[in-house]
Coordinates of C-alpha atoms in Angstrom, one line a residue:
X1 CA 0.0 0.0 0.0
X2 CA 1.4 3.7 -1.0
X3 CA 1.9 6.2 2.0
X4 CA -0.9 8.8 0.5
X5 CA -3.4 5.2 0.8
X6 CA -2.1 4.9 3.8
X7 CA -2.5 8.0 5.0
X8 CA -6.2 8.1 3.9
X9 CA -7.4 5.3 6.4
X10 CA -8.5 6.0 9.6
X11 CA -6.2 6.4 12.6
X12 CA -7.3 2.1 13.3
X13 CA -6.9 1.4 10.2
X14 CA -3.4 2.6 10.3
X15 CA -2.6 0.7 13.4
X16 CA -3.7 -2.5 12.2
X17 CA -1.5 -2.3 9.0
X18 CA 1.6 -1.3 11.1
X19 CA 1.1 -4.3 13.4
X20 CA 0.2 -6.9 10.3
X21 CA 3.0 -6.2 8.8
X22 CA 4.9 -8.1 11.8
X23 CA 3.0 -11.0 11.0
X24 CA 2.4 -11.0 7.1
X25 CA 2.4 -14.6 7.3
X26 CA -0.4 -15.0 9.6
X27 CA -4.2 -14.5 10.0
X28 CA -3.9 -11.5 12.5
X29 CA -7.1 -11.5 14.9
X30 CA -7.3 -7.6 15.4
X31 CA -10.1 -6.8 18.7
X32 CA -12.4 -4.5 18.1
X33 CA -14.4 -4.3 21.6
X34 CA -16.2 -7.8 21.7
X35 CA -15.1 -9.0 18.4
X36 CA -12.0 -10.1 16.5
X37 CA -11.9 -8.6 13.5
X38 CA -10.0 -9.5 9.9
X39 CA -9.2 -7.3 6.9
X40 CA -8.0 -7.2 3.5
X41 CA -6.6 -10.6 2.2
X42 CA -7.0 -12.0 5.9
X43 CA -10.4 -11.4 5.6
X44 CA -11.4 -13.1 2.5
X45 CA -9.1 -16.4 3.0
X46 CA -11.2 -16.6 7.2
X47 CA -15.0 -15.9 5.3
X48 CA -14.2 -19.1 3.5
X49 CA -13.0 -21.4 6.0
X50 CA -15.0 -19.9 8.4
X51 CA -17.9 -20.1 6.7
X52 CA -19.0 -16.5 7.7
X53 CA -20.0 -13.1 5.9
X54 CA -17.4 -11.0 4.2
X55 CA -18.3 -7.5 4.8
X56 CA -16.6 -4.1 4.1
X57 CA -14.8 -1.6 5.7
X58 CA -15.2 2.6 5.1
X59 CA -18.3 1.4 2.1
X60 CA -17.5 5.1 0.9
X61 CA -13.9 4.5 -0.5
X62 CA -13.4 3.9 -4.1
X63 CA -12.1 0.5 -2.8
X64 CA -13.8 -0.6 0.6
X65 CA -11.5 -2.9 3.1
X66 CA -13.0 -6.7 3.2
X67 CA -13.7 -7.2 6.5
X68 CA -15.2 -10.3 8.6
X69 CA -15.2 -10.9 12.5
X70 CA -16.1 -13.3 15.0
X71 CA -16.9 -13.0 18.4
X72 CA -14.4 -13.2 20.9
X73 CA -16.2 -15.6 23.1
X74 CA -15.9 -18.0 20.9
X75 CA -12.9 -17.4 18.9
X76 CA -11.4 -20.5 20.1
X77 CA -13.3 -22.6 18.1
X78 CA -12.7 -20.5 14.7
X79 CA -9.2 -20.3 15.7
X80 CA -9.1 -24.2 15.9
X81 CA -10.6 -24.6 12.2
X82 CA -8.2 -21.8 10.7
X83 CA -5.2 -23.6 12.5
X84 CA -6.1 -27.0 10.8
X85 CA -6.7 -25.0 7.8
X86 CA -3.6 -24.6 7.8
X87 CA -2.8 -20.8 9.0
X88 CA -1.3 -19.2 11.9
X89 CA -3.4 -16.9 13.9
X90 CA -2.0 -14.1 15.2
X91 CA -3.9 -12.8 18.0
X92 CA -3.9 -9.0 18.7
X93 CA -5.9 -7.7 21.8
X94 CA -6.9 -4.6 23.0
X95 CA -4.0 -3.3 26.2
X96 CA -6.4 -0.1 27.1
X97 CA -9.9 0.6 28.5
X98 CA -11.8 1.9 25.4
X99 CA -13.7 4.5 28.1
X100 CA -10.6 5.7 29.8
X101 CA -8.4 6.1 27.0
X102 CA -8.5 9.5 25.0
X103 CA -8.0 8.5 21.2
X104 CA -6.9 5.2 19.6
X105 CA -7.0 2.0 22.0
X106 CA -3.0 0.5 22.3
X107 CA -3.2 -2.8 20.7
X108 CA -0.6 -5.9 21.2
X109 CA -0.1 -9.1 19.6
X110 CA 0.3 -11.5 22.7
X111 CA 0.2 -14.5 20.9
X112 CA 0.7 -16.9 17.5
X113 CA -0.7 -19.7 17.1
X114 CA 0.6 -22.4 14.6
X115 CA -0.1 -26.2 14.4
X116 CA 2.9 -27.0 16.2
X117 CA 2.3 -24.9 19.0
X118 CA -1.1 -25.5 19.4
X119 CA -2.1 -25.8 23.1
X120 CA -6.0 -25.9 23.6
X121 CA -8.3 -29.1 23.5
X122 CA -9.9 -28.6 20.8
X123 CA -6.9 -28.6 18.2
X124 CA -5.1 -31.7 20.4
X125 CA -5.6 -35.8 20.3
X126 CA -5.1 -36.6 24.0
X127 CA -3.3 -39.3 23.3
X128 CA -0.9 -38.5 21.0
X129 CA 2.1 -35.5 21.0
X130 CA 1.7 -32.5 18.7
X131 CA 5.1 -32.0 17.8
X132 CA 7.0 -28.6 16.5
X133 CA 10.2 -29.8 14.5
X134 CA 13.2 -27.9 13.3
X135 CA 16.2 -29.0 10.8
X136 CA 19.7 -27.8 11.1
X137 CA 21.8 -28.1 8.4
X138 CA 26.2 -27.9 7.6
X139 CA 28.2 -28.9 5.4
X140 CA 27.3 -32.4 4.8
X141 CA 26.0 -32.7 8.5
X142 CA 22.4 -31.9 9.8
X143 CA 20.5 -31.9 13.1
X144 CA 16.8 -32.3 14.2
X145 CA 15.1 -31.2 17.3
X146 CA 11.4 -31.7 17.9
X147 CA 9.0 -30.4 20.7
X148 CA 5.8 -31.0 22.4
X149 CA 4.7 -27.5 23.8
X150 CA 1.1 -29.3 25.8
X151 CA 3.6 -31.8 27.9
X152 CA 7.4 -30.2 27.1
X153 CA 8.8 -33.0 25.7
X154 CA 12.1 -31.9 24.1
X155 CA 14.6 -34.0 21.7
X156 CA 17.1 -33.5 19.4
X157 CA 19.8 -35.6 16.9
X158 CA 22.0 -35.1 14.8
X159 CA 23.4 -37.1 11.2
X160 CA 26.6 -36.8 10.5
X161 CA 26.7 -36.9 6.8
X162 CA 24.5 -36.4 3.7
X163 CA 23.5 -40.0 3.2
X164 CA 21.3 -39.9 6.5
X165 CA 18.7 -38.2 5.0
X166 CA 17.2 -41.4 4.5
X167 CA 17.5 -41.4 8.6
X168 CA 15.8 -37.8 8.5
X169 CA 12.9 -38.5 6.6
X170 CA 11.8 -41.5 8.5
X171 CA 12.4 -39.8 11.8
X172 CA 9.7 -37.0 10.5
X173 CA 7.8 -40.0 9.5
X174 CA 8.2 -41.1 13.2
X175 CA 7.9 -38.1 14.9
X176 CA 5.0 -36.6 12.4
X177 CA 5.4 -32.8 13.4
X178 CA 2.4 -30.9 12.7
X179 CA 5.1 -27.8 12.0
X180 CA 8.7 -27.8 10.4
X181 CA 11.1 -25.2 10.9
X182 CA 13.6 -25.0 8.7
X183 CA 16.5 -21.8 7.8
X184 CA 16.2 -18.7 5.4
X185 CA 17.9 -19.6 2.3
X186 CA 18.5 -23.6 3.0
X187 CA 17.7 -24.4 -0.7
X188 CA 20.3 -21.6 -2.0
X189 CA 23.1 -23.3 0.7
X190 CA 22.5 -26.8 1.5
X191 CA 21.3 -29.9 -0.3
X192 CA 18.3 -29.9 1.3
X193 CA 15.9 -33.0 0.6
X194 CA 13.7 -32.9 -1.7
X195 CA 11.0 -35.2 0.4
X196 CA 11.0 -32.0 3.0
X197 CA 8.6 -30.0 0.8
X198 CA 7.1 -33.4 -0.9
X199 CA 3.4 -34.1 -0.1
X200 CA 4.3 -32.7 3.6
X201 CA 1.7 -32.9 5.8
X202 CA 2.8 -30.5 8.4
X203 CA 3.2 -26.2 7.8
X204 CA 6.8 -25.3 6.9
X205 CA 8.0 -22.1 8.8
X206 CA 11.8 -20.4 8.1
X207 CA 13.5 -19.0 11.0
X208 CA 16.6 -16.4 10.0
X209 CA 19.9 -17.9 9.2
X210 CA 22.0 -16.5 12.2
X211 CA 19.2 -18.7 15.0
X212 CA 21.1 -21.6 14.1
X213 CA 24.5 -20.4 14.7
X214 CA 26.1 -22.8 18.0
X215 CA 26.9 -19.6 19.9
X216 CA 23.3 -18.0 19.8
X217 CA 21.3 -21.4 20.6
X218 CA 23.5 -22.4 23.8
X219 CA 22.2 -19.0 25.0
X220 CA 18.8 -19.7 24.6
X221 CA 19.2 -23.3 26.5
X222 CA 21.3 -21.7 29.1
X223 CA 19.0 -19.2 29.6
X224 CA 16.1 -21.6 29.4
X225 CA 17.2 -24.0 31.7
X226 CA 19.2 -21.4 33.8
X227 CA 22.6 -23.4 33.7
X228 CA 25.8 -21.8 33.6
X229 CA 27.1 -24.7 30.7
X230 CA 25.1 -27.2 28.3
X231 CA 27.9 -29.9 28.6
X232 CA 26.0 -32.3 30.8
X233 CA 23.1 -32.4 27.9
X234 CA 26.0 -33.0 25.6
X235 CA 25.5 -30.3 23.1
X236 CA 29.3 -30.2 22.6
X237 CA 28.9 -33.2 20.7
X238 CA 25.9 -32.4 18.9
X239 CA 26.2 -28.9 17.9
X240 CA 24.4 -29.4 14.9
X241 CA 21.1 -31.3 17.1
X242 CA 22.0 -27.9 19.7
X243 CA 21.5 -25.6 17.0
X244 CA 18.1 -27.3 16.0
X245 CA 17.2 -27.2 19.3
X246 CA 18.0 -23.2 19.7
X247 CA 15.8 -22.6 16.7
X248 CA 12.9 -24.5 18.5
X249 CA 13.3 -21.9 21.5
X250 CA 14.0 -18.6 19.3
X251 CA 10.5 -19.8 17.4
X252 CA 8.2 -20.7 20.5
X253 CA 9.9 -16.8 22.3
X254 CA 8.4 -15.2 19.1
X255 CA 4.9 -17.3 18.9
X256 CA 3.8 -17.5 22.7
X257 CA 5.2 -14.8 24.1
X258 CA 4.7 -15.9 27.6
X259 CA 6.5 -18.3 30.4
X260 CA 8.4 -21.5 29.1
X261 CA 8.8 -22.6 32.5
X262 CA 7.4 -26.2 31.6
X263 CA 10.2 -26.7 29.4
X264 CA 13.3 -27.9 31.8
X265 CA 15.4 -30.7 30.2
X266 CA 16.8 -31.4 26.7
X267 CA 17.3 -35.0 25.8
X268 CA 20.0 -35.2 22.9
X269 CA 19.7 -38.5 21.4
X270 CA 21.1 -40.9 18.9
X271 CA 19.3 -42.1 16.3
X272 CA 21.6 -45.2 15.8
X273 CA 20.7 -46.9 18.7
X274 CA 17.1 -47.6 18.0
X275 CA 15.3 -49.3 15.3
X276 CA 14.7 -47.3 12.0
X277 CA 11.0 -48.1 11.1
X278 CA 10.3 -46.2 7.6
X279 CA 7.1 -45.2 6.8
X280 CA 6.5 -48.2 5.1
X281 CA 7.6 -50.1 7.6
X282 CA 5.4 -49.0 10.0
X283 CA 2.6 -49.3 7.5
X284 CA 2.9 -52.5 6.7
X285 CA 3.7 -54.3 9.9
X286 CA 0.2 -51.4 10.7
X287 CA 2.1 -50.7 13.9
X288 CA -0.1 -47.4 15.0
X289 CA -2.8 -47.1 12.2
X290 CA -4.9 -50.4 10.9
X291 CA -5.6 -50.6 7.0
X292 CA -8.3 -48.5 7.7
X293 CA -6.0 -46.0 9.2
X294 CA -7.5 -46.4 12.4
X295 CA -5.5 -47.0 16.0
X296 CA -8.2 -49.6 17.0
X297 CA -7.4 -52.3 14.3
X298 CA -3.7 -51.4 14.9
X299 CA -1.0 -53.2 16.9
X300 CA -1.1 -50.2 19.3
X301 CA -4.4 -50.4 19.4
X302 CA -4.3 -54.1 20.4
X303 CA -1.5 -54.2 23.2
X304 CA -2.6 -50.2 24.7
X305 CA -4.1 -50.8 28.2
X306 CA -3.0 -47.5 29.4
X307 CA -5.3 -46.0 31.7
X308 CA -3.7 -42.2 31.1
X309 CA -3.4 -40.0 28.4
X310 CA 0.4 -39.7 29.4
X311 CA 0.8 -43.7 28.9
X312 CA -0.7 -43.7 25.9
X313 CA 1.7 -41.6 24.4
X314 CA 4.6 -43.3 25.8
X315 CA 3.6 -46.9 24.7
X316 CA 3.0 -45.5 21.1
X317 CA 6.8 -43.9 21.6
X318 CA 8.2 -47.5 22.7
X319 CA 6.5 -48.6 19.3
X320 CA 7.9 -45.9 16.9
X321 CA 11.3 -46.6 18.4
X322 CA 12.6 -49.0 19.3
X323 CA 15.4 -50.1 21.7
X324 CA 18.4 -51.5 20.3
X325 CA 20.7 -52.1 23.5
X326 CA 19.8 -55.3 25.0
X327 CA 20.5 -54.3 28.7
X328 CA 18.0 -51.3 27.8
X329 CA 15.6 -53.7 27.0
X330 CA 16.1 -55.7 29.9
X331 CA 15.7 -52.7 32.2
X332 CA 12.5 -51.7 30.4
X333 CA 10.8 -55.2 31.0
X334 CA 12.1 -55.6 34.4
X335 CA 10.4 -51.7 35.0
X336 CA 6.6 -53.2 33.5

């Protein structure tokens, strides 16, 4: 939009423009006393999905803003249908009394919802993990970190050469992360996999290049986990799974925008010591999903007695990966 445009909207108008265009990649949710409302592009894509009436905005310009809205008292449940939709949802609130405040009402974004950081019932499976990914990538090395923001389960791993991909596609198969991060300009330095951006069934998000440098990621686990050193996580040896792992931390401090508290421990892993189960692997031997691609006519679904929700994720973990070590093993069966 040109400045004089610009300048011909009112003073609201103005604000919400300055503060979408900190979020040009997501649905921004802008109050407007007892409402949310959308404009412009946002406004059009949300009528759609939401199945709700695309209005307009100053009727008396030459070219009227779109505008829809819900109400906020039950946002949740349109926020739930844009996130599987697809979108983030930026959520912008009103930081001012309307009555005490002389001229325009301070606004904030205080949070952004994406698929991977998706906390509330109504966009989460009790029983499974909604996981946030990120990929790190060097030379011929890369690293993968991966997140549960509703329980704060955090991994990471690294590969140490080019011909692991293989191993990094069918830990995403594994994993299946409802939201990849992955750096600015990977496909300009790296030879990044193909099969990332293939029939993907989770979002794909780009965080800047410098997140992922070593130095800047152990700051954000030190600070995280307020430690004065990451050694005893063993990120010295895994700078490339530490990096990932900063990226996952620089991404939920920009999206939630509130305590992290929840998150306390890092568990760096090797992928070598557990069994690789490809996608078709684990569709075949119908080890979590049946032919019908239900959990019920499913191995898990046959063997899962868990009583919590907590269990139920863990068994279906045991499943997806399995324990190499034999003395492992041992202690796991002696444990049940």
């Amino acid at each position: 939009m040109v400045i004089e445009d610009l300048l011909s909207l009112t003073p609201v108008m103005q604000q919400y423009l300055n503060l979408k265009k900190a979020y040009p990649d997501s649905i921004l949710l802008f109050q407007m006393g007892d409402f949310y409302e959308m404009f412009y592009e946002d406004a059009k894509n949300a009528s759609k999905i939401l199945e709700i009436a695309l209005t307009s905005r100053e009727k008396n310009r030459e070219n009227p803003i779109p505008m829809c809205g819900v109400p906020i008292h039950a946002a949740d449940s349109y926020i739930e249908r844009l996130i599987k939709a697809g979108f983030k949802v930026a959520v912008c609130v009103q930081t001012e009394n309307q009555p005490t405040t002389k001229g325009i009402v301070r606004r904030e974004v205080v949070r952004v919802i994406t698929p991977g950081t998706a906390i509330s019932a109504g966009l989460l499976r009790e029983q499974e993990n909604n996981y946030l990914c990120s990929i790190s990538f060097e030379h011929q090395r890369s690293g993968l970190a991966y997140i549960d923001l509703s329980t704060g389960e955090f991994a990471a791993t690294q590969f140490e050469n080019s011909t692991d991909y293989g191993r990094i596609k069918d830990e995403l198969s594994r994993i299946a992360p409802k939201e990849l991060l992955i750096p600015e300009g990977t496909a300009n330095n790296h030879p990044t996999p193909d099969f990332l951006f293939q029939e993907a069934s989770y979002l794909i998000n780009y965080c800047p290049a410098w997140v992922y440098e070593y130095t800047y990621a152990t700051q954000l686990l030190l600070k995280q986990f307020q430690t004065k050193s990451v050694d005893p996580f063993g990120c010295k040896e895994l700078p490339l799974a530490t990096t990932a792992a900063g990226s996952i931390l620089y991404y939920l401090n920009e999206t939630q925008k509130s305590s992290l508290s929840h998150i306390n421990s890092l568990r760096l892993y090797n992928s070598h010591n557990y069994m690789i189960l490809d996608a078709t692997t684990l569709r075949n031997l119908e080890i979590s999903q049946g032919p019908d691609g239900r959990k019920e006519s499913s191995l898990l679904g046959v063997i899962d007695k868990t009583l919590t929700a907590m269990g139920a994720r863990k068994i279906k973990n045991w499943l997806l990966q399995p324990l190499l070590d034999a003395d492992l093993i041992e202690e796991r069966l002696n444990s049940v």
